[in-house]
Structures are given as structure tokens and as C-alpha cells.
Short mmCIF file of C-alpha atoms and ligand atoms in Angstrom, two decimals:
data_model
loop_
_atom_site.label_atom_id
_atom_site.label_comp_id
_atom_site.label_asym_id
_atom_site.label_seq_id
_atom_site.Cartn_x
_atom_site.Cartn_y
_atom_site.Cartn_z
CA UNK V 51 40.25 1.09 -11.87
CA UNK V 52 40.54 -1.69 -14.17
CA UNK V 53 42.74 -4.50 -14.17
CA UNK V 54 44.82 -6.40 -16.52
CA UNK V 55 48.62 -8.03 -17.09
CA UNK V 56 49.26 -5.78 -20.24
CA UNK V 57 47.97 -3.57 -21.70
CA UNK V 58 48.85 -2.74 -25.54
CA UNK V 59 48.98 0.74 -26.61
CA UNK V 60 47.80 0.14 -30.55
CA UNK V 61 45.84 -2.27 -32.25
CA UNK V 62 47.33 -2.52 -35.76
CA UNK V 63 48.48 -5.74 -37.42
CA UNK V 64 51.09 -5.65 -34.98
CA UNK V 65 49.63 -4.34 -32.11
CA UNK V 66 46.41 -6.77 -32.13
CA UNK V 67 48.63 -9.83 -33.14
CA UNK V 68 50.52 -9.45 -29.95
CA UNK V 69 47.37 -9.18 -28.03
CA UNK V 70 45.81 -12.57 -29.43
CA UNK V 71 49.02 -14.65 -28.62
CA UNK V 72 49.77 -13.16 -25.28
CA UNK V 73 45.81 -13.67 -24.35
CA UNK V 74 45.73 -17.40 -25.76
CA UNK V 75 48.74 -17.86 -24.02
CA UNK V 76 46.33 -16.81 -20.95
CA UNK V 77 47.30 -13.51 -19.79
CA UNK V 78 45.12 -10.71 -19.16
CA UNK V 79 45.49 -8.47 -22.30
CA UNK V 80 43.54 -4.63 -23.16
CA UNK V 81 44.34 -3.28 -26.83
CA UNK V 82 43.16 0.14 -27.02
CA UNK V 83 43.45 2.32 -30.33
CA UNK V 84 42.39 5.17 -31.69
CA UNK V 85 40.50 3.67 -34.87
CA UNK V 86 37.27 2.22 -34.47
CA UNK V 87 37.06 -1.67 -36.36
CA UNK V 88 34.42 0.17 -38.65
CA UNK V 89 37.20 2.90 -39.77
CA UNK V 90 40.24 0.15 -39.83
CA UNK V 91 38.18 -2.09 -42.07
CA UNK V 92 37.08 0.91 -44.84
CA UNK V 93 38.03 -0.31 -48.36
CA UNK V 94 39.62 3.37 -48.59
CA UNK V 95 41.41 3.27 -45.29
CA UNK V 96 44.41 0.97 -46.52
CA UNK V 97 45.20 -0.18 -50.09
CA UNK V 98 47.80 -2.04 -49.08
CA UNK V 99 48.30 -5.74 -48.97
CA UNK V 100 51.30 -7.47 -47.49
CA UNK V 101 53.50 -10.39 -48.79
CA UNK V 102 53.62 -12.41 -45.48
CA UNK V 103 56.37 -14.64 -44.77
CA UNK V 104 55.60 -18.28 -44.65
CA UNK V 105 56.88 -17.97 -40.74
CA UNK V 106 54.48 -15.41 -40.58
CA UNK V 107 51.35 -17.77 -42.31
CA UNK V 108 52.72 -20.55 -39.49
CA UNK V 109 52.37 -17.95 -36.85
CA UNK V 110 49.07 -16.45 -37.84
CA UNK V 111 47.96 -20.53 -38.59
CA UNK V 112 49.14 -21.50 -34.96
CA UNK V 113 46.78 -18.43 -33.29
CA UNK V 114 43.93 -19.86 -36.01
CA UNK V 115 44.04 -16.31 -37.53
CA UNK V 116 44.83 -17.88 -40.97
CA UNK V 117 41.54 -19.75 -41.82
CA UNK V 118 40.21 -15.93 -41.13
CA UNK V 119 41.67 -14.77 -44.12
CA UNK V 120 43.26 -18.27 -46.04
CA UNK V 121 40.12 -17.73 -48.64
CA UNK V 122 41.95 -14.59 -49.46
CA UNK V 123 44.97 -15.12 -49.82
CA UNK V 124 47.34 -15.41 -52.92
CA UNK V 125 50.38 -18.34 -52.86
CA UNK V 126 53.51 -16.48 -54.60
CA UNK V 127 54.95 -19.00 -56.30
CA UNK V 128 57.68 -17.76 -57.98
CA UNK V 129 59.54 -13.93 -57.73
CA UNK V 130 61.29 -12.51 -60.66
CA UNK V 131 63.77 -9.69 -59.56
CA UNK V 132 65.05 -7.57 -62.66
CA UNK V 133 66.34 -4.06 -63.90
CA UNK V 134 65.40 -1.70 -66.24
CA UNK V 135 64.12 1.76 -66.92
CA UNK V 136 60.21 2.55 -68.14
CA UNK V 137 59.56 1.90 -71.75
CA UNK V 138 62.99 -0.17 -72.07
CA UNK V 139 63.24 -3.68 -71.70
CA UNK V 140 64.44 -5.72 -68.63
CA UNK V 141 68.28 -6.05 -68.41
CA UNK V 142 68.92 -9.47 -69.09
CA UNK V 143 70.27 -10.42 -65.99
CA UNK V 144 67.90 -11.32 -63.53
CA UNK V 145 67.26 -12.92 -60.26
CA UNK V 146 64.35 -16.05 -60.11
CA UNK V 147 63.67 -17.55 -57.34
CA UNK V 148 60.70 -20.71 -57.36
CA UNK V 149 59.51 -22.40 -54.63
CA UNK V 150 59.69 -25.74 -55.85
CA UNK V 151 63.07 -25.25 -55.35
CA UNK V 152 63.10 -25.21 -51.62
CA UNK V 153 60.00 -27.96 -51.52
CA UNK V 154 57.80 -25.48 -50.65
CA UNK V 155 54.11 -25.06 -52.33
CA UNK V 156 55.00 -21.62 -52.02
CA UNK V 157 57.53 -18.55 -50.63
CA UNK V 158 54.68 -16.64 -48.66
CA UNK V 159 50.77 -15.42 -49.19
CA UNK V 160 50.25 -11.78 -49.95
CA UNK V 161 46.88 -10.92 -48.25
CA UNK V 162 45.06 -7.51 -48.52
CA UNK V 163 45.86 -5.15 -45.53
CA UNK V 164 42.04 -4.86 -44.79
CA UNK V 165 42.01 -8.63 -44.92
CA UNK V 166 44.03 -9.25 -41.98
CA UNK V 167 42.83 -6.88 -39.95
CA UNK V 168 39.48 -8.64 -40.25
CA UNK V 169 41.09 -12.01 -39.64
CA UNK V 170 42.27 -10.58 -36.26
CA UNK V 171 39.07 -9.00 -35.05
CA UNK V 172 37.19 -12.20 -35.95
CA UNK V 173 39.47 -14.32 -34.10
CA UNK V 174 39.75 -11.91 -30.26
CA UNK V 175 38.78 -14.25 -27.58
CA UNK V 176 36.96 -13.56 -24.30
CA UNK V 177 39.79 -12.62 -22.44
CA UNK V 178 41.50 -9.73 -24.73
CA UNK V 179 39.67 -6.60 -24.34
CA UNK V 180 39.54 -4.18 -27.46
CA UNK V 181 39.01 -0.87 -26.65
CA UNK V 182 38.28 1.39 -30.04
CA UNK V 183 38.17 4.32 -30.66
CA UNK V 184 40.54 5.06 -27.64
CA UNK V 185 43.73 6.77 -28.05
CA UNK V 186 46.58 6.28 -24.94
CA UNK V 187 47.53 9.61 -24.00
CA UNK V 188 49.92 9.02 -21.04
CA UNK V 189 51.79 6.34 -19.13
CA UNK V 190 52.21 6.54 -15.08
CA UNK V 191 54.70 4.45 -13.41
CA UNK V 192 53.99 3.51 -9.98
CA UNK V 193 55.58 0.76 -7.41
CA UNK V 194 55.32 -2.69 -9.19
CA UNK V 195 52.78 -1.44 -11.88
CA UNK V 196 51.87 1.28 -14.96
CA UNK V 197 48.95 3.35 -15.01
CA UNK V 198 47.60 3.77 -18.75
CA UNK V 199 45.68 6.62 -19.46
CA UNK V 200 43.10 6.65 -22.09
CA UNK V 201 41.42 9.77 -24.24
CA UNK V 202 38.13 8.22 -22.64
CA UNK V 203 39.19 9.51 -18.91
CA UNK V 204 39.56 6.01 -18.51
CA UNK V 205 42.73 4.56 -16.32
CA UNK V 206 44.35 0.72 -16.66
CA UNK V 207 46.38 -0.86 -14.36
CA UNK V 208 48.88 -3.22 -15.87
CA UNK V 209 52.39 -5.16 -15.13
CA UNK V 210 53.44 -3.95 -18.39
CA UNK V 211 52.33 -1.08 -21.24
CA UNK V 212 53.55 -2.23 -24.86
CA UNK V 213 53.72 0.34 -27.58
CA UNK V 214 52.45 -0.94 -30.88
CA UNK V 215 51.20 2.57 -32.08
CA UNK V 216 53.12 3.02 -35.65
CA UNK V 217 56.30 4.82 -37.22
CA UNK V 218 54.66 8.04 -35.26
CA UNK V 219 54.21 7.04 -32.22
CA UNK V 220 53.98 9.46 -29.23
CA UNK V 221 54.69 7.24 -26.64
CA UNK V 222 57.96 6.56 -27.30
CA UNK V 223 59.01 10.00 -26.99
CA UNK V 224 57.12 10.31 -23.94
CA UNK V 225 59.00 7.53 -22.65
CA UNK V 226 62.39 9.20 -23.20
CA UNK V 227 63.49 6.64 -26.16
CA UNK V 228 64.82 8.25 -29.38
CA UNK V 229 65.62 7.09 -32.84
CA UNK V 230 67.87 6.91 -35.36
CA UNK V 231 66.73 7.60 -38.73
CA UNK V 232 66.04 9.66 -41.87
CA UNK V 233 63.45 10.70 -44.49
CA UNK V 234 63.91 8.54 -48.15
CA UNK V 235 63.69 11.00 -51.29
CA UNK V 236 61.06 8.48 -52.29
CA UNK V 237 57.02 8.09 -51.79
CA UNK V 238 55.39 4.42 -52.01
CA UNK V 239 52.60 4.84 -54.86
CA UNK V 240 50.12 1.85 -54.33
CA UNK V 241 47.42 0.69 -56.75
CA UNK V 242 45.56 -2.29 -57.49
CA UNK V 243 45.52 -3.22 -61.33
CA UNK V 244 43.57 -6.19 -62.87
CA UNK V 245 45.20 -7.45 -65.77
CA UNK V 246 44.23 -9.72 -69.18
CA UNK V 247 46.23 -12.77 -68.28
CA UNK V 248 46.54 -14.93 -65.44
CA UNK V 249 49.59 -14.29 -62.70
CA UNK V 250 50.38 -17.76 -61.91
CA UNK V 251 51.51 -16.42 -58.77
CA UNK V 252 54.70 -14.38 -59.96
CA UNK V 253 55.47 -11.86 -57.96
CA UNK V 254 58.13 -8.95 -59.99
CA UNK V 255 60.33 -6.69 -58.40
CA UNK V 256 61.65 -4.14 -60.87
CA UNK V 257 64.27 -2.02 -60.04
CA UNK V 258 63.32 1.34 -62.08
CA UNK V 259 65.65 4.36 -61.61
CA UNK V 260 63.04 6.21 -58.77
CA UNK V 261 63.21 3.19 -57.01
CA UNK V 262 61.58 -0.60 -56.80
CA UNK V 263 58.58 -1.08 -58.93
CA UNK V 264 56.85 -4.37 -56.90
CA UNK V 265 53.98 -6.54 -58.59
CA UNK V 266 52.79 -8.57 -56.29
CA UNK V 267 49.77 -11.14 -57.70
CA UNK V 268 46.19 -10.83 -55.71
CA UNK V 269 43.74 -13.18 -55.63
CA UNK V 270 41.01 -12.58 -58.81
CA UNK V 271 43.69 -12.09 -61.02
CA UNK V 272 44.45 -8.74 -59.70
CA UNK V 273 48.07 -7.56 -58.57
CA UNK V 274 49.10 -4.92 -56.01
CA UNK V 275 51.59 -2.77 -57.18
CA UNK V 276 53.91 -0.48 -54.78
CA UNK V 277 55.54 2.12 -57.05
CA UNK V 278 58.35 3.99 -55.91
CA UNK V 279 58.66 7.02 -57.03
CA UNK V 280 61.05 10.42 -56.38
CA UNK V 281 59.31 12.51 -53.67
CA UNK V 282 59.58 15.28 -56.21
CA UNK V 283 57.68 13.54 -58.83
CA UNK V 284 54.69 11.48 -56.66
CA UNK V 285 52.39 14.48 -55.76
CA UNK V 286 52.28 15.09 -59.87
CA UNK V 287 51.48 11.63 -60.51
CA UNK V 288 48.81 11.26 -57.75
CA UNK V 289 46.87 13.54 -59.22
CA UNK V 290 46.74 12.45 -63.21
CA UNK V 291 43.74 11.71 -64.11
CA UNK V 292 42.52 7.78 -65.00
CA UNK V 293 43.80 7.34 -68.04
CA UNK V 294 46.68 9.35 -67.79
CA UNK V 295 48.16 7.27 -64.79
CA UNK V 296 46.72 3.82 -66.50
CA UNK V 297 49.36 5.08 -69.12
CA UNK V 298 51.68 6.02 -65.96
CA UNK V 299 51.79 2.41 -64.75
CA UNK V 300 51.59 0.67 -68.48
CA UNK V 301 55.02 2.12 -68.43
CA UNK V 302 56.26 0.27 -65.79
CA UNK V 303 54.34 -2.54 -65.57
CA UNK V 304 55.01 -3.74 -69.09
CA UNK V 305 53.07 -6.50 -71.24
CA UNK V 306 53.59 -9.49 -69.78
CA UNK V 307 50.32 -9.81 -68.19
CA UNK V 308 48.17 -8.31 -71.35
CA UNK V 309 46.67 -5.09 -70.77
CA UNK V 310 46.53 -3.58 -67.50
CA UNK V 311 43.59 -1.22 -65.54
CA UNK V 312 44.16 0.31 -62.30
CA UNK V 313 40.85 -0.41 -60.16
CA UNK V 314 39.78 1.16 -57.08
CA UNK V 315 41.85 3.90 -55.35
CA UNK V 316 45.42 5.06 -55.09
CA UNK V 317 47.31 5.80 -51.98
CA UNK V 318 51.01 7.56 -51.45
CA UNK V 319 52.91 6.44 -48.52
CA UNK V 320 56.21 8.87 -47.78
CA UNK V 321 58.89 6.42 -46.85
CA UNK V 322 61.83 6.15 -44.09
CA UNK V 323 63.97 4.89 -41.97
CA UNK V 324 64.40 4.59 -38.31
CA UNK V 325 65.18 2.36 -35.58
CA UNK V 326 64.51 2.47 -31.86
CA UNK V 327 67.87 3.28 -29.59
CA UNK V 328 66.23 1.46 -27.13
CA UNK V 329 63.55 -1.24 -27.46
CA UNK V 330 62.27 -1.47 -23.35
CA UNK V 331 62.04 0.27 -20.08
CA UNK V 332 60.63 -0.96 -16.68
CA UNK V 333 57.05 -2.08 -17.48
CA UNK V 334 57.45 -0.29 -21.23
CA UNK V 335 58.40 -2.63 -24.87
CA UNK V 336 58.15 -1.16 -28.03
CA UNK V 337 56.84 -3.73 -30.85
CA UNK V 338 56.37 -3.56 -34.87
CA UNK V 339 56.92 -0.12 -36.64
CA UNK V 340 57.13 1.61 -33.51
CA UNK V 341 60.55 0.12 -32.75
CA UNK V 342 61.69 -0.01 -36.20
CA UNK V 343 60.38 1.52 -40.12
CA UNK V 344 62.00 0.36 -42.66
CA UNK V 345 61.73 0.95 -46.59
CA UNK V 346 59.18 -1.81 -48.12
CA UNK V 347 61.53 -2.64 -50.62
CA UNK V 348 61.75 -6.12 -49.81
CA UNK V 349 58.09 -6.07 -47.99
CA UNK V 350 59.53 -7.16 -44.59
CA UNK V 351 57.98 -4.34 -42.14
CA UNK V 352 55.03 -6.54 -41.09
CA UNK V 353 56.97 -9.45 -40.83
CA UNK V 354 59.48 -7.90 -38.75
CA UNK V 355 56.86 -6.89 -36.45
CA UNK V 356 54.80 -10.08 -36.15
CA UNK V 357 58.76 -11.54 -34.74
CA UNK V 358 58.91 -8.62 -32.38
CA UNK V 359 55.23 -10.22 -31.18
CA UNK V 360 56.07 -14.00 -31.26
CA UNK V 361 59.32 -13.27 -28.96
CA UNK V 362 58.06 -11.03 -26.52
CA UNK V 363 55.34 -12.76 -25.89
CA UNK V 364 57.34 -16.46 -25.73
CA UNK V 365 59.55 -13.74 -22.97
CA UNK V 366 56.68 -12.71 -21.50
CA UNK V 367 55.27 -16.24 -20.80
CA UNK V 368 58.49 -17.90 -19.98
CA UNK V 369 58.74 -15.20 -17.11
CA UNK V 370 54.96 -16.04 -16.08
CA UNK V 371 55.68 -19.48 -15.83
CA UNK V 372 58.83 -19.23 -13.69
CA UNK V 373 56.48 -16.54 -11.29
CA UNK V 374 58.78 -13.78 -12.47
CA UNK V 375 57.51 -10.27 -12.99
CA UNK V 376 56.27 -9.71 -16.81
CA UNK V 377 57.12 -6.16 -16.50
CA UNK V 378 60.38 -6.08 -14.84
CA UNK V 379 63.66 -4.37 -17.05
CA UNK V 380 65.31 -7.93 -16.55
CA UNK V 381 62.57 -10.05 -18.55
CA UNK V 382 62.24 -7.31 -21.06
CA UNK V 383 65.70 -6.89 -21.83
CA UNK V 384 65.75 -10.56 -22.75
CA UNK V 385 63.39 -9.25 -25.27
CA UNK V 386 65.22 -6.27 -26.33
CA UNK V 387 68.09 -8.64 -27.04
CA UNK V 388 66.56 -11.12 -28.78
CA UNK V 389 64.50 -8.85 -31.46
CA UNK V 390 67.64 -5.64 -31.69
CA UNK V 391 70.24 -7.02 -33.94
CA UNK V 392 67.55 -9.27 -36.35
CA UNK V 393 65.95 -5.74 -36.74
CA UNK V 394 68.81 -4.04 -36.86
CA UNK V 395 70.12 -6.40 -39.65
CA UNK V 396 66.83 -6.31 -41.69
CA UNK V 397 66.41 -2.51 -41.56
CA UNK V 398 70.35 -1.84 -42.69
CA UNK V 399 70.00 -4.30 -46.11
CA UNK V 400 66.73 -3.19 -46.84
CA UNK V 401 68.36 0.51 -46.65
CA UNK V 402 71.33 -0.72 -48.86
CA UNK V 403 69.55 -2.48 -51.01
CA UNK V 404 67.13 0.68 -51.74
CA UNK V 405 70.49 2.72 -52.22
CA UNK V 406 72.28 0.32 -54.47
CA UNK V 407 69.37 -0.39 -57.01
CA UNK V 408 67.47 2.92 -56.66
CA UNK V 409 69.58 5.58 -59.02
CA UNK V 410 70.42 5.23 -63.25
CA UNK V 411 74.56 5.23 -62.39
CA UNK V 412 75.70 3.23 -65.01
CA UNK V 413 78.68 1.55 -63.04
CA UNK V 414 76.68 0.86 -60.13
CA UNK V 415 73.84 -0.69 -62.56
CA UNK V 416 76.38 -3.39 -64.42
CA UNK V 417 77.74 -4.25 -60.79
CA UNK V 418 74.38 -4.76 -59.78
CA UNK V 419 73.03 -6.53 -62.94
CA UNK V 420 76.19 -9.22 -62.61
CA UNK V 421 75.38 -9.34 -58.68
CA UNK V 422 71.77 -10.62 -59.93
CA UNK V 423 73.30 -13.07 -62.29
CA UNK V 424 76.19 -14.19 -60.13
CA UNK V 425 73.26 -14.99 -57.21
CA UNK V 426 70.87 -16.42 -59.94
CA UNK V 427 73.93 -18.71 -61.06
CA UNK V 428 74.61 -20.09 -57.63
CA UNK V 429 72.41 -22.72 -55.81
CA UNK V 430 73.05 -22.05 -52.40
CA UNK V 431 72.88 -18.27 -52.55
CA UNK V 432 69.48 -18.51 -54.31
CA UNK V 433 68.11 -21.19 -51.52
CA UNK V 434 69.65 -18.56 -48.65
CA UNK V 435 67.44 -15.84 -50.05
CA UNK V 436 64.57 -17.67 -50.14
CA UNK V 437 64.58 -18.93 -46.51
CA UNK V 438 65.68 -15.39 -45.84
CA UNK V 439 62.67 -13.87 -47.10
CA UNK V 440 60.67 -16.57 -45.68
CA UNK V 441 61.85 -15.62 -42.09
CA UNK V 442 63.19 -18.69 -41.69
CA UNK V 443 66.60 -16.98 -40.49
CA UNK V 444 67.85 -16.62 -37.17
CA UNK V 445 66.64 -18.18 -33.45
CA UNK V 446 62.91 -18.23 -34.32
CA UNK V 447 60.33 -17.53 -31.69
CA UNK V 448 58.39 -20.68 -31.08
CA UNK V 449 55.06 -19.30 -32.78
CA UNK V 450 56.82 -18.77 -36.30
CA UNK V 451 57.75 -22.37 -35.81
CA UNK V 452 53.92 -23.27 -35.62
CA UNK V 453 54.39 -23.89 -32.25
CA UNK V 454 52.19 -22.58 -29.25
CA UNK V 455 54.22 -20.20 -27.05
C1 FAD F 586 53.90 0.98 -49.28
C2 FAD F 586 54.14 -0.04 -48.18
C3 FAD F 586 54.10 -1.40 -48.49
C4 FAD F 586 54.35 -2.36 -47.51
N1 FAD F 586 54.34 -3.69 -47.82
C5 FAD F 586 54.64 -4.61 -46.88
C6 FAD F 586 54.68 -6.01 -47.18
O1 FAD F 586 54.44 -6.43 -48.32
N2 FAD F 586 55.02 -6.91 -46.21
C7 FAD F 586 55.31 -6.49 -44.95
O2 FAD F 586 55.66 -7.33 -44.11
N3 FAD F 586 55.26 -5.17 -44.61
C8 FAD F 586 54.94 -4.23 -45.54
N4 FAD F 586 54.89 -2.90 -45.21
C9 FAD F 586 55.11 -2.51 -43.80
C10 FAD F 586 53.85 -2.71 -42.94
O3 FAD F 586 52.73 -2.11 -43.55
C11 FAD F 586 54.07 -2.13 -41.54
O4 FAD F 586 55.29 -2.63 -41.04
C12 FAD F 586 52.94 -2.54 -40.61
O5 FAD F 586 51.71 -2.04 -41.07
C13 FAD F 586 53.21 -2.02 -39.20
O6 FAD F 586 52.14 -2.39 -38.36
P1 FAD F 586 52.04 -1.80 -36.87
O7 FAD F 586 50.88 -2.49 -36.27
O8 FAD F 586 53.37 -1.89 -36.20
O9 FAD F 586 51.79 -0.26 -37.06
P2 FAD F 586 50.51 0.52 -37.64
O10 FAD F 586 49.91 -0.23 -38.76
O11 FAD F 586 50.98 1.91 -37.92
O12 FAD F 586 49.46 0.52 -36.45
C14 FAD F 586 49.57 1.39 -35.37
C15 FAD F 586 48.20 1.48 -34.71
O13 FAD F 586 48.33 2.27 -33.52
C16 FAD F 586 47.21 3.10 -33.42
N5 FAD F 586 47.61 4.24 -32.56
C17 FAD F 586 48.47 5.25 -32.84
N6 FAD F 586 48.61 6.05 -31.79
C18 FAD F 586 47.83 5.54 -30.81
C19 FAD F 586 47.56 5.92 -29.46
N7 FAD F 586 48.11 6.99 -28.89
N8 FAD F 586 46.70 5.17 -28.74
C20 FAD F 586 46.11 4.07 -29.28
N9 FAD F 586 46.33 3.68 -30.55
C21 FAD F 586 47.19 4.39 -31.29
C22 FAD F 586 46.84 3.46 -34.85
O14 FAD F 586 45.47 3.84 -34.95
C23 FAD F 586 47.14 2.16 -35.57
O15 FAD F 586 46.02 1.31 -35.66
C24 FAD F 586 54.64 -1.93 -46.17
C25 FAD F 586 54.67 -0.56 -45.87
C26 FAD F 586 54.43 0.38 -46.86
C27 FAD F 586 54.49 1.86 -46.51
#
């Protein structure tokens, strides 16, 4: 039977992230999944591009993931939070934050999905094994190891079994840990639209009665756009034809950028909540969306799971280095401790943000307006924002410092 120190149930963003770090910090490492590179990688596979963090870009820099995909990423610049209906202007309050406030060149990189998956196959060293397409179907604990069994008939023994394996995952039921969580009354509509004039690197959060309307600039003067839209309503606009969602999106969008064509596909993402009530069990973690979903309102979910990877694995090698078992409940509870309440935290004001903007209440939208302007107004509050959305919040794992773990 084969032989490694972990093996990693799931080789998403998340999922294959964890395995580079924990194999460069020189631990065996397997990452098995059930998509083959060739299927991951599809232009029609994933639409969607993330806004990383820049503790994220420090973390992916520190692996040298980044100069995988740096050539393809877009600098945001500045974000421009406002609130309005479609056809109707903005409310004049809004929310601006810049980067040159805070010093920085820029407040994150928002990278195409397919992007950084190829970053992180280009950059798997000899000692992580990637085993695609392979789905885990079962876990076996046994004295002082796990037993991973693979759709192949293949078996891996490992110290520890980490599952990275998505919002759905099976393995986490398997293992007896249950969630807390619930269904949104809102799908994530996402397009990519090239427009007539430049971006500059804006990125726009609208806040449109359905829900968040996000415009987040793409390299070749192309932005993403994640549209959310009522449940009810998505299936009906998924399938208008081209110029009738072009019109669809004009709505929204508006004219700043010139006129607007949607190119290349559209995908529909239903959206919810839930968090892990546990995040380990002897020789079993639970990392990225696995452990927690939230809504993408404030594009965190990646994020969030690249910390889950940069602190389990700093756990992970701190136990290593002392001789201590890596799969032992005591080491991964320091884990579980370190990455519960930050997630915890992040999923709750994403949910309350979602509530509070996402509805056409007219009391609740001037409170909100004047809670834009009143933040906008003060210094401080604008700056905490910004190093909140950075990830710069909280005791930071070592790799989102740009630091080797
Ligand atoms: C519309 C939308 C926009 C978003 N925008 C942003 C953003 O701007 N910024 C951001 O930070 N986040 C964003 N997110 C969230 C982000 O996409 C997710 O948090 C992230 O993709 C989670 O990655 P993961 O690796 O944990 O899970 P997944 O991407 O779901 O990967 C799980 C992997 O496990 C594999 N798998 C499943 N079961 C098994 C099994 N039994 N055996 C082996 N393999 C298995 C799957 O094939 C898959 O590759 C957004 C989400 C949505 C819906």
C-alpha cells in the first residue's frame, strides 16, 4: 500500500494550495480528485475569477505560485460601493475606498478561476503526488494511521486525511461532522463583459434590490460580473437569448464604462450558507468550502480557504518539528481553534451584510445609504475596511505574511 504523511481529499484552489505548502514545507503529500487537470482547466468548466486578497497574492508569491499566473492578473485599484435599483441612478451616498490611501499599489488582484488552477498545477513539485481523476470514497481509521480509499481500488496510508472536497462534500458526513446552514433565495449569475472604455482598475459593488451586482475589472479591458439575482427570477434570465440579456446586464451595469457586450459563456451558481460544527477529528481536518460556504458578496470564500491552508499547515509543521504526531486530535485542534472564530466572523457579516443591502425596504435603504456615507466620511473606518478585505486582520498564518511556514 502506498505511503505518505497526508493525504488531501480534493484538489481545488483550496485543496491543491494546501498540498504545495505542506509538500515545500517537506512532508509527504497525495491530492487526489475527481477532475482530471484537462476537465479543471476547460474555458467552460468555471467562469469565475476571484478577487484575491493581497495576503492571499503574498501567500501564493511565497509558494512561487504567483509568477504562474502574475501575467494575468488585474491590480484593483480602487472599489466603489453604491446603491440603487436598475435603470435608476446610484444613490448618492457611496462608499470609495483607494489604495493609495493605505500605501498600497493596490487592494488585491482578481485572477480568472481557470488561471489559478493552472498556476498551481504548473508549480507541484516532485514530492506532492496528484492523483486525477480519482474520487475518495471512504476513510478507515486504524492504530496511529488512516486508510484512504480511492474510486481506483487504490488504498493510502497517511498520518492524517484532510477534506478539501467543496460546499458538498461527502466526507464530512461520513465523518460524523454536521453543519449549520441554509439555502439564500438568491443565484450568483456570472458573465464576462468587455466594455468601450478602460477600467482603471475600479472594481463596483452595487447593491440592486435581488442582491449585490459586483464588477470586478479583468485584464484586456474586460470585467467579471457576479449578478445576484432572486432564485425565482435566474432560471428566466439564463436562458434569454444574446441580446436580450446584453440588454439584461446594460441595466445594471450602467454607462460608465461605454457600451457593454457579454463575451463567452454564462454560469448560475445557487448560493448558501453553512459552517462546519466541527472543523477536526483524530487524523481528519476539514479546509476551504468544505468547512465553511459563505455568500460571495464580499468575494472572501477563496480567501478564507487559502487561511484555513496557511494555518494548518504552519500547525502541521510546528508539530513535525517538535516530533509530535501530525494527525493527533491535540495538534489539530490547535488548528480548529485558530481558523473557527475568523471563519465564523467572516461567514456571519458576509450573511448580514447580504440581508441588510439585499431587499428595496425603504427604511432599511436610507439607514444603509447614511451607513455608506458615515464610513466614507471617516478615515479610520475606511482604512479598517481596507486591511479587512485585504486579510490583513487577525493572527495571520506565517505564509500570508510572505513568510515560509
Ligand atoms: C459566484 C461566486 C463568486 C465567487 N467569488 C469569489 C471571489 O471573488 N473571491 C474569493 O475569495 N472567493 C470567491 N468565491 C468563493 C470561491 O469560489 C470558493 O470559496 C472556492 O472555490 C472554494 O475552493 P475549494 O477548493 O474549497 O472547493 P472547490 O472549488 O469546490 O473544490 C473542491 C474539489 O474537490 C473535488 N472533490 C469533490 N469530492 C471529491 C472526492 N470525493 N474525492 C476527490 N475529490 C473530490 C472536486 O472535484 C473539486 O475539485 C466565489 C463563489 C461564487 C459561487
Amino acid at each position: 500500500m502506498k505511503q505518505t504523511d497526508i493525504v488531501i481529499c480534493g484538489g481545488g484552489m483550496v485543496g491543491l494550495t494546501l498540498g504545495l505548502a505542506a509538500a515545500q514545507g517537506g512532508l509527504g503529500v497525495a491530492v487526489v480528485d475527481t477532475l482530471s487537470p484537462e476537465k479543471a482547466l476547460d474555458a467552460g468548466f468555471d467562469g469565475r475569477v476571484s478577487a484575491l486578497a493581497y495576503s492571499s497574492v503574498r501567500m501564493l508569491t511565497a509558494l512561487g505560485v504567483w509568477p504562474h499566473m502574475a501575467g494575468q492578473a488585474q491590480p484593483i485599484t480602487e472599489i466603489l460601493v453604491t446603491d440603487g435599483k436598475p435603470d435608476a441612478p446610484a444613490s448618492p451616498f457611496s462608499l470609495h475606498f483607494d489604495s493609495a490611501e493605505v500605501g498600497a499599489p493596490s487592494l488585491g488582484h482578481i485572477v480568472e478561476n481557470r488561471h489559478i488552477r493552472a498556476a498551481l498545477y504548473a508549480a507541484i513539485p516532485a514530492n506532492l503526488s496528484y492523483i486525477a481523476p480519482a474520487g475518495v470514497t471512504a476513510l478507515e481509521q486504524a492504530p496511529g494511521h488512516v486508510i484512504v480509499h480511492l474510486s481506483t481500488g487504490e488504498k493510502i496510508r497517511s498520518a492524517l486525511a484532510v477534506a478539501a472536497d467543496g460546499r458538498d462534500s461527502k466526507l464530512r458526513g461520513q465523518q460524523g461532522i454536521g453543519v449549520v446552514g441554509w439555502s439564500y433565495p438568491q443565484t450568483g449569475i456570472v458573465a464576462t463583459v468587455a466594455h468601450e472604455r478602460p477600467h482603471n482598475g475600479v472594481a463596483y459593488e452595487h447593491f440592486l434590490p435581488s442582491g449585490p451586482f459586483a464588477i470586478l475589472p479583468m485584464t484586456q479591458n474586460r470585467s467579471s460580473l457576479v449578478w445576484t439575482e432572486a432564485r425565482s427570477k435566474a432560471p428566466a434570465m439564463m436562458a434569454l437569448g444574446e441580446d436580450e440579456f446584453n440588454a439584461e446586464v446594460a441595466r445594471r451595469f450602467g454607462s460608465h464604462l461605454g457600451a457593454t457586450k457579454v463575451v463567452g459563456g454564462r454560469w448560475s451558481y445557487p448560493l448558501s450558507f453553512h459552517l462546519a460544527r466541527d472543523f477536526v477529528r483524530p487524523r481528519f481536518a476539514l479546509a476551504g468550502d468544505c468547512a465553511h460556504g459563505i455568500h460571495p458578496i464580499a468575494g472572501q470564500g477563496l480567501n478564507l480557504g487559502l487561511k484555513d491552508a496557511a494555518a494548518l499547515v504552519e500547525t502541521l509543521l510546528d508539530a513535525a518539528r517538535l516530533g509530535r504526531d501530525i494527525g493527533a486530535l491535540d495538534t489539530l485542534k490547535r488548528y480548529e481553534r485558530w481558523r473557527r472564530f475568523d471563519s465564523l466572523a467572516m461567514a456571519a457579516s458576509t450573511d448580514a451584510l447580504n440581508r441588510l443591502f439585499s431587499n428595496d425596504i425603504a427604511p432599511l435603504r436610507h439607514l444603509r445609504d447614511l451607513g455608506l456615507g458615515i464610513v466614507d466620511s471617516i478615515g479610520p473606518a475606511r482604512r479598517f475596511f481596507m486591511r479587512h478585505a485585504g486579510g490583513d486582520i487577525g493572527k495571520l498564518p506565517k505564509l500570508l505574511k510572505g513568510e515560509a511556514a
